[in-house]
Short mmCIF file of C-alpha atoms and ligand atoms in Angstrom, two decimals:
data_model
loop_
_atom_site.label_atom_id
_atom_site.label_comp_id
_atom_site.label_asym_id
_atom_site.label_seq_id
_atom_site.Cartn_x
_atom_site.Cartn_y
_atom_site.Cartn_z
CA UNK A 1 -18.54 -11.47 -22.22
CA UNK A 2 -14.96 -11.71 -21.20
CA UNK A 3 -14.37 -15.07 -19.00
CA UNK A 4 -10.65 -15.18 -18.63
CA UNK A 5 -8.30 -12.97 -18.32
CA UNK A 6 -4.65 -12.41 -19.02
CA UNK A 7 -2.17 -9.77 -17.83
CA UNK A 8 1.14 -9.39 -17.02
CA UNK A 9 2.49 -10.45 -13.53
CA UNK A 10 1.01 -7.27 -11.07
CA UNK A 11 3.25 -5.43 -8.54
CA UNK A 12 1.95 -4.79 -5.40
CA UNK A 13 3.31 -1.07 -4.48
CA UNK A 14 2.71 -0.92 -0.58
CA UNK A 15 2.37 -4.36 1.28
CA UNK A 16 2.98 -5.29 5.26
CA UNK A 17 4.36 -8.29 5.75
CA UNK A 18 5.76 -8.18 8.92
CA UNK A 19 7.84 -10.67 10.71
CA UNK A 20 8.40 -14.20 11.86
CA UNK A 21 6.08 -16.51 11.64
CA UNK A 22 2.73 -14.18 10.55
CA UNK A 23 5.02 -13.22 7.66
CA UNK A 24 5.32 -17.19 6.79
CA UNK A 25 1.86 -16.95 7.30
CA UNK A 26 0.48 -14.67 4.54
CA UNK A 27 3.53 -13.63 2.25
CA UNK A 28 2.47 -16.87 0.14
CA UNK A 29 -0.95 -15.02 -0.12
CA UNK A 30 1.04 -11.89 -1.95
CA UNK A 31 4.09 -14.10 -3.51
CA UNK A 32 1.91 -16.66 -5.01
CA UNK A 33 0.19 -13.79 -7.59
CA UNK A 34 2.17 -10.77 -7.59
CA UNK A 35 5.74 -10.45 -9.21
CA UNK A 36 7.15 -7.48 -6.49
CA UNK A 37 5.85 -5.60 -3.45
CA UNK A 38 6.76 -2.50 -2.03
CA UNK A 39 6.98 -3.83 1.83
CA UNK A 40 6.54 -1.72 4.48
CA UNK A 41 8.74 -0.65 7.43
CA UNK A 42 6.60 -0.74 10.09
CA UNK A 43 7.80 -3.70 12.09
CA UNK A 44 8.15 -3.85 15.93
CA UNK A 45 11.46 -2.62 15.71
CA UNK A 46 11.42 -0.37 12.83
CA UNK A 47 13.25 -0.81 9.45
CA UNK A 48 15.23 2.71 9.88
CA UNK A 49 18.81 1.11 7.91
CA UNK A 50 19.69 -0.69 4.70
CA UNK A 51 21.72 -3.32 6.75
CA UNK A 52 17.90 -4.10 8.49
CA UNK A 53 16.34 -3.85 5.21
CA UNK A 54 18.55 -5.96 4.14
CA UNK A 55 18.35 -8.67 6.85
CA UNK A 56 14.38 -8.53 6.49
CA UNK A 57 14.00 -8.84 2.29
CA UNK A 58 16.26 -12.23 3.07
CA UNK A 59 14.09 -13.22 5.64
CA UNK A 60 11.37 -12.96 3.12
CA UNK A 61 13.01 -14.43 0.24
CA UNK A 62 14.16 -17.41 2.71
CA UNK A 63 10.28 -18.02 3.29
CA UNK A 64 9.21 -17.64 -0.08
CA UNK A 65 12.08 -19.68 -2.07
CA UNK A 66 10.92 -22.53 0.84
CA UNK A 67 7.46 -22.18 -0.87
CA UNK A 68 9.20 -22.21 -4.45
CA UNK A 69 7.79 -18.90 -5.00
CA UNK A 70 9.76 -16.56 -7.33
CA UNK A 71 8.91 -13.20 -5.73
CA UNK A 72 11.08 -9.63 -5.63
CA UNK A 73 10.49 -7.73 -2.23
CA UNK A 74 11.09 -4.71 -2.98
CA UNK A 75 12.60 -2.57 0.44
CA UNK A 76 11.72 0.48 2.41
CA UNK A 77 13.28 2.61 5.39
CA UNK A 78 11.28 4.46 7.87
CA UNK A 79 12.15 8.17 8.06
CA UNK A 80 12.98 9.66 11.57
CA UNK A 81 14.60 12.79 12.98
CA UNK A 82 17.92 10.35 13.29
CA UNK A 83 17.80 10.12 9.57
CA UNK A 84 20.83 11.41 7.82
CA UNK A 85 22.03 11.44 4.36
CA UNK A 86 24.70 8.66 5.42
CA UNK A 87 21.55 6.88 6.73
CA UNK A 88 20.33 7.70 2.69
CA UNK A 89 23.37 6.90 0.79
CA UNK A 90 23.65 3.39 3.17
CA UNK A 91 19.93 2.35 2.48
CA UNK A 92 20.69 2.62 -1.16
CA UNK A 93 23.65 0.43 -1.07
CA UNK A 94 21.78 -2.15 0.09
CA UNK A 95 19.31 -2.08 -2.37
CA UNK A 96 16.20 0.16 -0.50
CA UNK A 97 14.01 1.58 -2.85
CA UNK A 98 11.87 4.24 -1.24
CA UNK A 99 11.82 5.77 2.29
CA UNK A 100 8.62 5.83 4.19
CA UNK A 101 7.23 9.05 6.20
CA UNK A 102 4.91 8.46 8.99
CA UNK A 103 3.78 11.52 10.78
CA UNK A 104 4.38 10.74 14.39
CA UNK A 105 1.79 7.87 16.01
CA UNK A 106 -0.74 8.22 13.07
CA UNK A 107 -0.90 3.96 12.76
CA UNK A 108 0.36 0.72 13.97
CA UNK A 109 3.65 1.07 14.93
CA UNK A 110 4.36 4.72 14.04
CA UNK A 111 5.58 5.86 17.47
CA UNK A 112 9.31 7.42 16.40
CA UNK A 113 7.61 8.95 13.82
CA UNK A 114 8.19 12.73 12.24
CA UNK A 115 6.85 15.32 14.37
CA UNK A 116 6.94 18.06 12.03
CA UNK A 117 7.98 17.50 8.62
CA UNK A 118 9.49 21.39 8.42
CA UNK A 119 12.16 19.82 10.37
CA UNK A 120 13.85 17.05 8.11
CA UNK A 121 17.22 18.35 6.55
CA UNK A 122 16.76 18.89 3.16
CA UNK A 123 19.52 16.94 2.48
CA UNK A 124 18.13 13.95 3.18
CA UNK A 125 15.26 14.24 0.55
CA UNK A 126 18.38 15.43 -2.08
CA UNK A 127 20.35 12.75 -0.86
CA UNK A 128 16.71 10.49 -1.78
CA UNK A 129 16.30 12.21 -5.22
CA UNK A 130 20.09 11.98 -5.90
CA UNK A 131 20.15 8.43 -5.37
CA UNK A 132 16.54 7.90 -7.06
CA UNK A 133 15.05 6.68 -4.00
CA UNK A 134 11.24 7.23 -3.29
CA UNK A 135 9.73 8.75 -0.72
CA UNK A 136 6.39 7.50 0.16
CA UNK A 137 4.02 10.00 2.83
CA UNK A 138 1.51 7.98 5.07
CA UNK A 139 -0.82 11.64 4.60
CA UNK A 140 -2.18 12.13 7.61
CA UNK A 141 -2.08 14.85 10.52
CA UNK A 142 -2.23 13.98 13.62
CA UNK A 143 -4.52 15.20 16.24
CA UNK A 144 -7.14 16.52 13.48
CA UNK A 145 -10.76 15.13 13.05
CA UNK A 146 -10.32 11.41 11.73
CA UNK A 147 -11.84 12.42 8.71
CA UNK A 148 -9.82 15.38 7.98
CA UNK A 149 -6.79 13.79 8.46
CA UNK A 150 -5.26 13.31 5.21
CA UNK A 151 -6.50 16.70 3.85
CA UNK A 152 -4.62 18.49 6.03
CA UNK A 153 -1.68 16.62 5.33
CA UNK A 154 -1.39 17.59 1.73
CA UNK A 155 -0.05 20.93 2.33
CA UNK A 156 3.16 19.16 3.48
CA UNK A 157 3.42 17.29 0.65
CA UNK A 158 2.87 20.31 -1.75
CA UNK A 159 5.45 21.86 0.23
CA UNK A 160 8.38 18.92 0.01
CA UNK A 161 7.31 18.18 -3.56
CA UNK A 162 7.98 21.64 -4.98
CA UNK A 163 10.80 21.98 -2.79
CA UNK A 164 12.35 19.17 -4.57
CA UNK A 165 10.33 18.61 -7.82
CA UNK A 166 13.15 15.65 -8.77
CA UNK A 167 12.01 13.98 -5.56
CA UNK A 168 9.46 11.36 -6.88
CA UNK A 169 7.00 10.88 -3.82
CA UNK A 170 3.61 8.53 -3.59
CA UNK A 171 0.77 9.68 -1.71
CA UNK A 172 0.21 6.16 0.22
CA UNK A 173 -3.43 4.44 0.21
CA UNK A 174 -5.27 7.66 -0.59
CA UNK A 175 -8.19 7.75 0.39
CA UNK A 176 -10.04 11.31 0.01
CA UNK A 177 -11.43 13.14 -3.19
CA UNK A 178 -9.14 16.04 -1.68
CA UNK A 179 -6.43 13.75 -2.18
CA UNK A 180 -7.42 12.83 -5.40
CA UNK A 181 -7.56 16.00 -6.82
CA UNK A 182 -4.24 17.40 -5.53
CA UNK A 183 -2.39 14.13 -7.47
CA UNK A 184 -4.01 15.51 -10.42
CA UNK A 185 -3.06 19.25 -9.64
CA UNK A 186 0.48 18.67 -8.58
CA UNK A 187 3.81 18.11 -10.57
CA UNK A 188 4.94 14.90 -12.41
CA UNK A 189 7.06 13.90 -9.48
CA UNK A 190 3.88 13.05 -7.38
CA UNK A 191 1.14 9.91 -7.39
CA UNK A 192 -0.44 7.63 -5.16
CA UNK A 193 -1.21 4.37 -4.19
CA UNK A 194 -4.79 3.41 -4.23
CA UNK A 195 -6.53 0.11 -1.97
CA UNK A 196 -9.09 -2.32 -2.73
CA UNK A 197 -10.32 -1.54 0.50
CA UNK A 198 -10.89 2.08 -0.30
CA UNK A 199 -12.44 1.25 -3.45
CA UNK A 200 -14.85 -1.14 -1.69
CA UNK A 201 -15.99 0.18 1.75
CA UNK A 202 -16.85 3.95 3.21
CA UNK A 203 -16.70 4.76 7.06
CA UNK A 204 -20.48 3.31 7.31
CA UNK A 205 -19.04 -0.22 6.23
CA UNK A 206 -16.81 0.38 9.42
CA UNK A 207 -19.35 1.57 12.24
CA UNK A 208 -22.84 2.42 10.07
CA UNK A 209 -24.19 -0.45 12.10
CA UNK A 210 -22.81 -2.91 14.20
CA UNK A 211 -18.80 -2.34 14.27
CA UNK A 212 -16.59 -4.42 12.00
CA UNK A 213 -13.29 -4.49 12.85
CA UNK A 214 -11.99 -5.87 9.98
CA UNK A 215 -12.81 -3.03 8.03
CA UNK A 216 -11.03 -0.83 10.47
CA UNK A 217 -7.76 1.10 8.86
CA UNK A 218 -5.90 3.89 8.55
CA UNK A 219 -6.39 6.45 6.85
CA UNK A 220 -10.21 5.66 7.83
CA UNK A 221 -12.60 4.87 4.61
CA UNK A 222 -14.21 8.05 4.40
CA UNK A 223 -17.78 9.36 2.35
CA UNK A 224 -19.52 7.48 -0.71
CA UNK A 225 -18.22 10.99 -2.63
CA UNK A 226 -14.50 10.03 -1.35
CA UNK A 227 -14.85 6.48 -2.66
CA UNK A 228 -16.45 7.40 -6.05
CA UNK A 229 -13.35 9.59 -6.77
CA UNK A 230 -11.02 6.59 -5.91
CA UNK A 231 -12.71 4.39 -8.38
CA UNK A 232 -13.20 7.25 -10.82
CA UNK A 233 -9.37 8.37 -10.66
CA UNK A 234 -8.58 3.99 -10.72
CA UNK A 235 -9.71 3.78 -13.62
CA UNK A 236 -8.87 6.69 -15.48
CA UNK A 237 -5.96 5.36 -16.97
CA UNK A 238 -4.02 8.30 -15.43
CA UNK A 239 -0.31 6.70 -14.70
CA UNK A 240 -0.50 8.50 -11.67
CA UNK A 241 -2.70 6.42 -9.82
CA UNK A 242 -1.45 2.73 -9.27
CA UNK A 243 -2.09 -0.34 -6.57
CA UNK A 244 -0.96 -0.95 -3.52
CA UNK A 245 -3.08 -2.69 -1.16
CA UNK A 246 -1.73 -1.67 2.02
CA UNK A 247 -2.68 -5.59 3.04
CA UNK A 248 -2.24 -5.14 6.70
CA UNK A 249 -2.37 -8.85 8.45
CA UNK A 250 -3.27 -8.83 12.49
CA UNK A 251 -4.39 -12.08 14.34
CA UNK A 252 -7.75 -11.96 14.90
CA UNK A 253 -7.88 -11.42 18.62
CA UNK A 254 -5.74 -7.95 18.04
CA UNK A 255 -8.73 -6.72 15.78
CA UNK A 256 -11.67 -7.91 18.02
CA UNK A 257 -10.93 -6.10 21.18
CA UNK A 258 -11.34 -2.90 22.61
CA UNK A 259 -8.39 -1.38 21.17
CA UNK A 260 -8.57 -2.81 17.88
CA UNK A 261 -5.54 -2.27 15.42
CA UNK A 262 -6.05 -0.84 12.14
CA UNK A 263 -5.36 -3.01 8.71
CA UNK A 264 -7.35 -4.70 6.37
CA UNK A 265 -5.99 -8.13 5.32
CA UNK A 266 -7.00 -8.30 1.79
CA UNK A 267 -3.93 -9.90 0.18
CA UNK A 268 -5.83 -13.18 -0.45
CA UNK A 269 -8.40 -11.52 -2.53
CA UNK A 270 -6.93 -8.49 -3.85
CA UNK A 271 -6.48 -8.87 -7.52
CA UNK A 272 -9.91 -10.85 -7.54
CA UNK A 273 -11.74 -8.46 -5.92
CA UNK A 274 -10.01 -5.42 -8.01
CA UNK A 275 -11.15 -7.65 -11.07
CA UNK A 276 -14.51 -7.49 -9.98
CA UNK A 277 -14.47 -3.77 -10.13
CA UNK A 278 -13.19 -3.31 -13.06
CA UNK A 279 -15.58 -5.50 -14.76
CA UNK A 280 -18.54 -3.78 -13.02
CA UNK A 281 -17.02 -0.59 -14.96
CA UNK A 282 -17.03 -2.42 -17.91
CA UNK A 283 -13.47 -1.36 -17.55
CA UNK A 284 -11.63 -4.96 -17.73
CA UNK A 285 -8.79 -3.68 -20.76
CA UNK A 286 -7.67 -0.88 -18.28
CA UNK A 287 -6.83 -3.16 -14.93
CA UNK A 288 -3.43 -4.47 -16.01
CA UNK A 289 -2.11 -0.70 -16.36
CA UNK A 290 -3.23 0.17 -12.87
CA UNK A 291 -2.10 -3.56 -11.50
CA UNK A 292 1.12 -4.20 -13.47
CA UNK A 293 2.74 -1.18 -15.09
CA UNK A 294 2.07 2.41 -14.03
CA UNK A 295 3.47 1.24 -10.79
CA UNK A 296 6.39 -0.13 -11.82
CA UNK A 297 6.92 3.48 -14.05
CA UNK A 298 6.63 5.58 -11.30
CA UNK A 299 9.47 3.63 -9.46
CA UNK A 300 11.93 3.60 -12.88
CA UNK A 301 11.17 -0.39 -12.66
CA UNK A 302 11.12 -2.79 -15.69
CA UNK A 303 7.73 -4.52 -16.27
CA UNK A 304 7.54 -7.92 -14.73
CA UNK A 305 7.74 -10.66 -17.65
CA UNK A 306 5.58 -13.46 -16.22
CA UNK A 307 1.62 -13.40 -16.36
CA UNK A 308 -1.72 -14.31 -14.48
CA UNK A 309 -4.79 -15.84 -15.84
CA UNK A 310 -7.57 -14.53 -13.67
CA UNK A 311 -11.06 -16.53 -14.57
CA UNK A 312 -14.87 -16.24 -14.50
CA UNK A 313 -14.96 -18.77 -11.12
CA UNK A 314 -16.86 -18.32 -8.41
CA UNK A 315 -15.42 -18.58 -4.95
CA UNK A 316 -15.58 -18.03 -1.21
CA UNK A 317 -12.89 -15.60 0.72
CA UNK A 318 -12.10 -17.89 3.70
CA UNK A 319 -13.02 -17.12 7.11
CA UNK A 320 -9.74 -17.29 8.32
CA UNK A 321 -5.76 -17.90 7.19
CA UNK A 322 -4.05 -18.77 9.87
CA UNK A 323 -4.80 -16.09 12.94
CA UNK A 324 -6.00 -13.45 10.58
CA UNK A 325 -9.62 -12.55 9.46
CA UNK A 326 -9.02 -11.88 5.72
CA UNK A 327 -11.08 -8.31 4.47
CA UNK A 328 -14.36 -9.46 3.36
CA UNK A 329 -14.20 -13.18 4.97
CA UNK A 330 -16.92 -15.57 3.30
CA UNK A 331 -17.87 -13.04 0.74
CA UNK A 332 -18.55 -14.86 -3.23
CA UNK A 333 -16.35 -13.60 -5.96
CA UNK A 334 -16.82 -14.30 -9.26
CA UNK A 335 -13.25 -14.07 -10.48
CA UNK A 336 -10.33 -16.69 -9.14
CA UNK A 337 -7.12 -16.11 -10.33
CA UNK A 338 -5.86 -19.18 -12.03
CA UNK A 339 -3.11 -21.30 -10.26
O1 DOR B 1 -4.52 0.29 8.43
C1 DOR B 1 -3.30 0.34 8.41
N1 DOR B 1 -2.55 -0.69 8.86
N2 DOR B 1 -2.70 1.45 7.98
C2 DOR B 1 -1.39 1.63 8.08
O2 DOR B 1 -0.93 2.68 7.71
C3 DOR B 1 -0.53 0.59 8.72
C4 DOR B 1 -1.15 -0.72 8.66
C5 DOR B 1 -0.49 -1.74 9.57
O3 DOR B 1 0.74 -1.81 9.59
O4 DOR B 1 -1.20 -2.48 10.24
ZN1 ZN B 2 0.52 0.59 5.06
#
């Protein structure tokens, strides 16, 4: 029986950390375990230029070299109409990695979003590929049946990624066996993130009986068929399919209310709780390829050099950090990673 655990520092390839003091708040939580994260653009005001990319990933590394944390935020732009290939060749000046689509009002702080992604200038996506900048889609249309959401977003996809088949692009936080199966089906230019969450939970963990908040996100956890082929294509060993947690902090009050926000916090459990499923799967030898280097492929990164020790401990996921409910607060793990 394995007990402990050793494997190269993980990247975490789609993170929110937002601003201020929540971001002080939980970017130990993601700092203290993973080498790099992909973070998000989503703030109040939007990340839509390098120069504000630039500003936030020093706010961040402020906070976490405070903490004595070595940690590499790695930086997005949000995509808008505004966005021009100056806007492109500017964010990769200043170091931005990947460029984030969000269909128009489809999650928290999407409003400026794309309205219809037949509109962006080619250009800009050349201008992305020529510079090798990612572009990552938040799949989902808006204004369909929550559940249909993201499969009716992949036709947009299909059609940017054979438009521009040099255009690497990750399908964010799938969360559909439709999505799953056009990653397979499409070109080498195309994979996707994949959650803890959506390995864990389907819809009926969200509102099958009394209503948990806390397991509200977007896209929505969908059918036990939907989460099978998330685990299933997790641990395939298919480089295509890598982790980011889409660890989505909101003070408690924001999530317990009648207009609840959408975000699972699970950055202060995520590599445990991935552990755990792996090892259910007897598929332990396989997690540091899906945690630590497929990801870091995709993106033309080097491998991180540092490691983690993750150990055969039990443990309790707090109630709370600060003002935010962690994902699964109070639940026993068996696996602690090792500080
Ligand atoms: O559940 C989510 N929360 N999904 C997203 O796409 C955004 C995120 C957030 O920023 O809270
Ligand atoms: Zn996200």
């Amino acid at each position: 029986m394995i007990t402990r655990l050793q494997i190269r520092k993980p990247d975490d390839m789609h993170v929110h950390l937002r601003e201020g003091d929540m971001m002080r708040e939980v970017v130990p939580h993601t700092a203290g375990v993973f080498g790099r994260a992909l973070v998000m653009p989503n703030l109040k005001n939007a990340v839509i230029h390098g120069t504000s990319a630039a500003r936030y990933r020093d706010e961040i590394l402020r906070a976490c070299s405070e903490l004595r944390l070595p940690f590499d935020p790695l930086m997005t732009v949000k995509l808008t109409a505004q966005t021009t290939t100056d806007v492109i060749k500017g964010a990769y000046s200043c170091g931005v990695a990947a460029v984030k689509l969000y269909p128009e009002g489809v999650t928290t702080n999407s409003t400026g979003g794309i309205r219809d992604p037949d509109q962006i200038n080619p250009d800009v996506f050349r201008a992305m590929a020529h510079n090798g900048m990612v572009l990552c889609v938040h799949a989902e249309e808006p204004g369909l049946f929550s559940l249909d959401r993201e499969s009716g977003y992949l036709r947009h996809v299909e059609k940017i990624a054979t438009a521009h088949p040099n255009l690497r692009i990750v399908i964010e936080h799938i969360t559909s066996r439709d999505g799953v199966e056009f990653v397979h089906r499409a070109g080498p230019n195309v994979a996707a993130t994949i959650t803890v969450h959506h390995l864990l939970i389907t819809l009926d963990d969200v509102i099958g009986d009394k209503l948990n908040p806390h397991n509200f996100c977007k896209p929505i956890a969908k059918r036990e068929a939907d989460r099978a082929a998330l685990v299933t294509a997790a641990l395939s060993g298919n480089p295509k399919f890598f982790l980011g947690t889409d660890s989505a902090p909101h003070a408690q009050d924001t999530k317990e209310c009648a207009s609840g926000c959408a975000g699972c916090f699970t950055a202060p459990a995520a590599i445990e709780l991935l552990t755990e499923i792996f090892d259910a799967h007897g598929a332990l030898p396989g997690l540091e390829s899906f945690t630590s280097i497929f990801g870091a492929q995709f993106y033309g990164l080097g491998l991180n050099m540092g490691t983690i020790t993750i150990v055969k401990e039990p443990w309790e996921i707090p109630a709370t950090c600060g003002a935010v409910v962690p994902f699964m607060a109070g639940k026993r793990i068996g696996w602690r990673v090792a500080k």
